[in-house]
Each structure stands twice: as C-alpha cells, then as structure tokens.
C-alpha cells in the first residue's frame, strides 16, 4: 500500500487541459510533487525538503492565481468551488511545511504524500477537466461553431 503512495505521478496526455499556460504549470507541478516525494523517500534533511516544498508552494500559488484568472474571465459558474479545492491543497502544503520548522529529520508521512499525490491526480483529471470542457464549449459558442 505504501509503495503505491510513493509511486511518482506519471504525466500523460490525459492530463492536458488544452490551455498551454495551465498545462505547462501542471507539468511543472507534477515534476515538483515527484521531486518532493523523492527527497522525502530518500530521507533528505529538512532543509532540502523545505526548499523543494517552498518551490512547490510558490508555483502552486502562481498557478492557482493564473487558473482562477482564466476561469473568472470566462464566467466559469463553479469558480468558487474550484477556489475552495485550491485552498485545501495550499493548506495541506503549508501544514507540511510547518512540520519542517523544527529542523528535525523529516520522514515520509504516507498520509501527506498520499494526499498530495491523489489530490494532484484527482484535481487535474477531474475538476480541471470539467472547466476545460466548459472553456472549450464557450470558445466554440463564441466563435459561432
């Protein structure tokens, strides 16, 4: 069971949303989450894990802002629920970071790692694909196709 949690996320075309900037962000986030998993699994010290986590938090915030701006501009009706999903991940990332403040060696917490892995997969393949369909439909309707 833990070995499944520790498996990296494999990026495939199924993860593509159809917006280049968002797809690029998703690829980078998956790489950072996989890197975070790798450094935790390798038993790296908290400073290395902390730097990797901080990079993931920074990119996550930037991505969420970019994504929410696109959704706001499109009039996406489920924007508020989508924002709430984003806040769940940010809170978990920040809580994970708080575990590092003591400087003690960080062990892999399967619950945290599993949450991050499953959240990324579920969110991109589920929630993000929902708005992708909405954006595509809106774009086609606006162009008269």
PDB file of C-alpha atoms in Angstrom:
ATOM      1  CA  UNK A   1       0.000   0.000   0.000  1.00  0.00           C
ATOM      2  CA  UNK A   2       2.744   2.497   0.921  1.00  0.00           C
ATOM      3  CA  UNK A   3       4.676   1.561  -2.228  1.00  0.00           C
ATOM      4  CA  UNK A   4       1.672   2.728  -4.286  1.00  0.00           C
ATOM      5  CA  UNK A   5       1.609   6.033  -2.397  1.00  0.00           C
ATOM      6  CA  UNK A   6       5.313   6.520  -3.063  1.00  0.00           C
ATOM      7  CA  UNK A   7       4.961   5.992  -6.809  1.00  0.00           C
ATOM      8  CA  UNK A   8       5.637   9.167  -8.787  1.00  0.00           C
ATOM      9  CA  UNK A   9       2.857  10.704 -10.840  1.00  0.00           C
ATOM     10  CA  UNK A  10       3.340   9.806 -14.476  1.00  0.00           C
ATOM     11  CA  UNK A  11       2.418  12.675 -16.806  1.00  0.00           C
ATOM     12  CA  UNK A  12       0.349  11.631 -19.823  1.00  0.00           C
ATOM     13  CA  UNK A  13      -1.700  13.400 -22.458  1.00  0.00           C
ATOM     14  CA  UNK A  14      -4.765  12.596 -20.339  1.00  0.00           C
ATOM     15  CA  UNK A  15      -3.590  15.387 -18.022  1.00  0.00           C
ATOM     16  CA  UNK A  16      -3.749  18.017 -20.772  1.00  0.00           C
ATOM     17  CA  UNK A  17      -6.413  20.696 -20.304  1.00  0.00           C
ATOM     18  CA  UNK A  18      -5.961  22.496 -23.613  1.00  0.00           C
ATOM     19  CA  UNK A  19      -4.610  25.784 -22.232  1.00  0.00           C
ATOM     20  CA  UNK A  20      -0.845  25.985 -22.810  1.00  0.00           C
ATOM     21  CA  UNK A  21      -0.026  28.064 -19.728  1.00  0.00           C
ATOM     22  CA  UNK A  22      -2.115  25.857 -17.440  1.00  0.00           C
ATOM     23  CA  UNK A  23      -0.786  22.651 -18.991  1.00  0.00           C
ATOM     24  CA  UNK A  24       2.787  23.917 -18.549  1.00  0.00           C
ATOM     25  CA  UNK A  25       2.038  24.730 -14.901  1.00  0.00           C
ATOM     26  CA  UNK A  26       0.532  21.277 -14.346  1.00  0.00           C
ATOM     27  CA  UNK A  27       3.619  19.596 -15.827  1.00  0.00           C
ATOM     28  CA  UNK A  28       5.886  21.658 -13.561  1.00  0.00           C
ATOM     29  CA  UNK A  29       3.730  20.944 -10.513  1.00  0.00           C
ATOM     30  CA  UNK A  30       3.795  17.211 -11.187  1.00  0.00           C
ATOM     31  CA  UNK A  31       7.597  17.377 -11.504  1.00  0.00           C
ATOM     32  CA  UNK A  32       7.861  19.287  -8.211  1.00  0.00           C
ATOM     33  CA  UNK A  33       5.488  16.915  -6.392  1.00  0.00           C
ATOM     34  CA  UNK A  34       7.527  13.982  -7.711  1.00  0.00           C
ATOM     35  CA  UNK A  35      10.732  15.699  -6.581  1.00  0.00           C
ATOM     36  CA  UNK A  36       9.207  16.283  -3.149  1.00  0.00           C
ATOM     37  CA  UNK A  37       8.270  12.628  -2.958  1.00  0.00           C
ATOM     38  CA  UNK A  38      11.801  11.627  -3.998  1.00  0.00           C
ATOM     39  CA  UNK A  39      13.572  13.779  -1.410  1.00  0.00           C
ATOM     40  CA  UNK A  40      11.213  12.622   1.338  1.00  0.00           C
ATOM     41  CA  UNK A  41      11.636   8.973   0.304  1.00  0.00           C
ATOM     42  CA  UNK A  42      15.421   9.365   0.226  1.00  0.00           C
ATOM     43  CA  UNK A  43      15.422  10.657   3.802  1.00  0.00           C
ATOM     44  CA  UNK A  44      16.838  14.045   2.815  1.00  0.00           C
ATOM     45  CA  UNK A  45      17.310  16.562   5.588  1.00  0.00           C
ATOM     46  CA  UNK A  46      14.567  19.047   6.347  1.00  0.00           C
ATOM     47  CA  UNK A  47      16.407  21.930   4.631  1.00  0.00           C
ATOM     48  CA  UNK A  48      16.345  20.147   1.256  1.00  0.00           C
ATOM     49  CA  UNK A  49      12.749  19.048   1.729  1.00  0.00           C
ATOM     50  CA  UNK A  50      11.856  22.580   2.840  1.00  0.00           C
ATOM     51  CA  UNK A  51      13.377  24.171  -0.285  1.00  0.00           C
ATOM     52  CA  UNK A  52      11.557  21.706  -2.530  1.00  0.00           C
ATOM     53  CA  UNK A  53       8.319  22.274  -0.672  1.00  0.00           C
ATOM     54  CA  UNK A  54       8.714  26.060  -0.837  1.00  0.00           C
ATOM     55  CA  UNK A  55       9.223  25.853  -4.604  1.00  0.00           C
ATOM     56  CA  UNK A  56       6.072  23.715  -4.851  1.00  0.00           C
ATOM     57  CA  UNK A  57       4.072  26.172  -2.715  1.00  0.00           C
ATOM     58  CA  UNK A  58       5.266  29.163  -4.754  1.00  0.00           C
ATOM     59  CA  UNK A  59       4.450  27.530  -8.086  1.00  0.00           C
ATOM     60  CA  UNK A  60       1.134  26.250  -6.751  1.00  0.00           C
ATOM     61  CA  UNK A  61       0.075  29.751  -5.672  1.00  0.00           C
ATOM     62  CA  UNK A  62       1.139  31.254  -9.014  1.00  0.00           C
ATOM     63  CA  UNK A  63      -0.657  28.521 -10.922  1.00  0.00           C
ATOM     64  CA  UNK A  64      -3.848  28.819  -8.899  1.00  0.00           C
ATOM     65  CA  UNK A  65      -3.910  32.583  -9.445  1.00  0.00           C
ATOM     66  CA  UNK A  66      -3.370  32.134 -13.192  1.00  0.00           C
ATOM     67  CA  UNK A  67      -6.002  29.405 -13.423  1.00  0.00           C
ATOM     68  CA  UNK A  68      -8.554  31.335 -11.377  1.00  0.00           C
ATOM     69  CA  UNK A  69      -7.998  34.432 -13.551  1.00  0.00           C
ATOM     70  CA  UNK A  70      -8.789  32.368 -16.664  1.00  0.00           C
ATOM     71  CA  UNK A  71     -11.890  30.922 -15.037  1.00  0.00           C
ATOM     72  CA  UNK A  72     -13.055  34.335 -13.798  1.00  0.00           C
ATOM     73  CA  UNK A  73     -12.632  35.866 -17.265  1.00  0.00           C
ATOM     74  CA  UNK A  74     -14.622  33.018 -18.813  1.00  0.00           C
ATOM     75  CA  UNK A  75     -17.507  33.318 -16.343  1.00  0.00           C
ATOM     76  CA  UNK A  76     -16.981  29.738 -15.155  1.00  0.00           C
ATOM     77  CA  UNK A  77     -20.001  29.018 -12.907  1.00  0.00           C
ATOM     78  CA  UNK A  78     -18.128  26.696 -10.500  1.00  0.00           C
ATOM     79  CA  UNK A  79     -15.257  29.096  -9.840  1.00  0.00           C
ATOM     80  CA  UNK A  80     -15.935  29.374  -6.105  1.00  0.00           C
ATOM     81  CA  UNK A  81     -15.932  25.596  -5.609  1.00  0.00           C
ATOM     82  CA  UNK A  82     -12.742  25.367  -7.658  1.00  0.00           C
ATOM     83  CA  UNK A  83     -11.098  28.029  -5.483  1.00  0.00           C
ATOM     84  CA  UNK A  84     -12.050  26.041  -2.398  1.00  0.00           C
ATOM     85  CA  UNK A  85     -10.331  22.956  -3.848  1.00  0.00           C
ATOM     86  CA  UNK A  86      -7.216  25.059  -4.358  1.00  0.00           C
ATOM     87  CA  UNK A  87      -7.314  26.260  -0.752  1.00  0.00           C
ATOM     88  CA  UNK A  88      -7.425  22.674   0.516  1.00  0.00           C
ATOM     89  CA  UNK A  89      -4.132  21.877  -1.206  1.00  0.00           C
ATOM     90  CA  UNK A  90      -2.450  25.114  -0.127  1.00  0.00           C
ATOM     91  CA  UNK A  91      -3.423  24.491   3.498  1.00  0.00           C
ATOM     92  CA  UNK A  92      -2.006  20.970   3.330  1.00  0.00           C
ATOM     93  CA  UNK A  93       1.239  22.172   1.753  1.00  0.00           C
ATOM     94  CA  UNK A  94       1.648  24.870   4.406  1.00  0.00           C
ATOM     95  CA  UNK A  95       0.891  22.352   7.178  1.00  0.00           C
ATOM     96  CA  UNK A  96       3.501  20.018   5.720  1.00  0.00           C
ATOM     97  CA  UNK A  97       5.957  22.929   5.724  1.00  0.00           C
ATOM     98  CA  UNK A  98       5.184  23.620   9.393  1.00  0.00           C
ATOM     99  CA  UNK A  99       6.439  20.124  10.205  1.00  0.00           C
ATOM    100  CA  UNK A 100       9.851  21.214   8.934  1.00  0.00           C
ATOM    101  CA  UNK A 101      10.268  24.279  11.139  1.00  0.00           C
ATOM    102  CA  UNK A 102      11.912  22.325  13.950  1.00  0.00           C
ATOM    103  CA  UNK A 103      14.754  21.222  11.689  1.00  0.00           C
ATOM    104  CA  UNK A 104      14.355  17.592  12.703  1.00  0.00           C
ATOM    105  CA  UNK A 105      14.898  14.938  10.054  1.00  0.00           C
ATOM    106  CA  UNK A 106      11.760  14.508   8.003  1.00  0.00           C
ATOM    107  CA  UNK A 107      10.350  11.072   7.464  1.00  0.00           C
ATOM    108  CA  UNK A 108       7.839  10.234   4.797  1.00  0.00           C
ATOM    109  CA  UNK A 109       4.339  10.651   6.105  1.00  0.00           C
ATOM    110  CA  UNK A 110       2.288   8.364   3.858  1.00  0.00           C
ATOM    111  CA  UNK A 111      -0.857  10.335   4.647  1.00  0.00           C
ATOM    112  CA  UNK A 112       0.665  13.615   3.427  1.00  0.00           C
ATOM    113  CA  UNK A 113       2.344  12.067   0.419  1.00  0.00           C
ATOM    114  CA  UNK A 114      -0.795  10.123  -0.462  1.00  0.00           C
ATOM    115  CA  UNK A 115      -2.911  13.242  -0.109  1.00  0.00           C
ATOM    116  CA  UNK A 116      -0.637  15.270  -2.419  1.00  0.00           C
ATOM    117  CA  UNK A 117      -0.432  12.520  -4.997  1.00  0.00           C
ATOM    118  CA  UNK A 118      -4.142  11.745  -5.050  1.00  0.00           C
ATOM    119  CA  UNK A 119      -5.118  15.414  -4.930  1.00  0.00           C
ATOM    120  CA  UNK A 120      -2.982  16.241  -7.960  1.00  0.00           C
ATOM    121  CA  UNK A 121      -4.330  13.316  -9.967  1.00  0.00           C
ATOM    122  CA  UNK A 122      -7.962  13.816  -8.923  1.00  0.00           C
ATOM    123  CA  UNK A 123      -7.888  17.573  -9.327  1.00  0.00           C
ATOM    124  CA  UNK A 124      -6.259  17.683 -12.774  1.00  0.00           C
ATOM    125  CA  UNK A 125      -8.139  14.701 -14.206  1.00  0.00           C
ATOM    126  CA  UNK A 126     -11.430  15.642 -12.566  1.00  0.00           C
ATOM    127  CA  UNK A 127     -12.043  19.248 -11.618  1.00  0.00           C
ATOM    128  CA  UNK A 128      -9.687  20.793 -14.163  1.00  0.00           C
ATOM    129  CA  UNK A 129     -11.090  18.681 -16.983  1.00  0.00           C
ATOM    130  CA  UNK A 130     -14.578  19.930 -16.040  1.00  0.00           C
ATOM    131  CA  UNK A 131     -13.591  23.549 -16.568  1.00  0.00           C
ATOM    132  CA  UNK A 132     -11.631  22.585 -19.687  1.00  0.00           C
ATOM    133  CA  UNK A 133     -14.853  21.278 -21.220  1.00  0.00           C
ATOM    134  CA  UNK A 134     -16.610  24.490 -20.199  1.00  0.00           C
ATOM    135  CA  UNK A 135     -13.874  26.662 -21.713  1.00  0.00           C
ATOM    136  CA  UNK A 136     -13.880  24.650 -24.917  1.00  0.00           C
ATOM    137  CA  UNK A 137     -17.671  24.840 -25.205  1.00  0.00           C
ATOM    138  CA  UNK A 138     -17.648  28.593 -24.527  1.00  0.00           C
ATOM    139  CA  UNK A 139     -14.922  29.165 -27.074  1.00  0.00           C
ATOM    140  CA  UNK A 140     -16.854  27.239 -29.735  1.00  0.00           C
ATOM    141  CA  UNK A 141     -20.103  29.045 -28.936  1.00  0.00           C
ATOM    142  CA  UNK A 142     -18.418  32.453 -29.040  1.00  0.00           C
ATOM    143  CA  UNK A 143     -16.845  31.675 -32.406  1.00  0.00           C
ATOM    144  CA  UNK A 144     -20.211  30.526 -33.813  1.00  0.00           C
ATOM    145  CA  UNK A 145     -19.094  26.947 -34.453  1.00  0.00           C
TER     146      UNK A 145
END
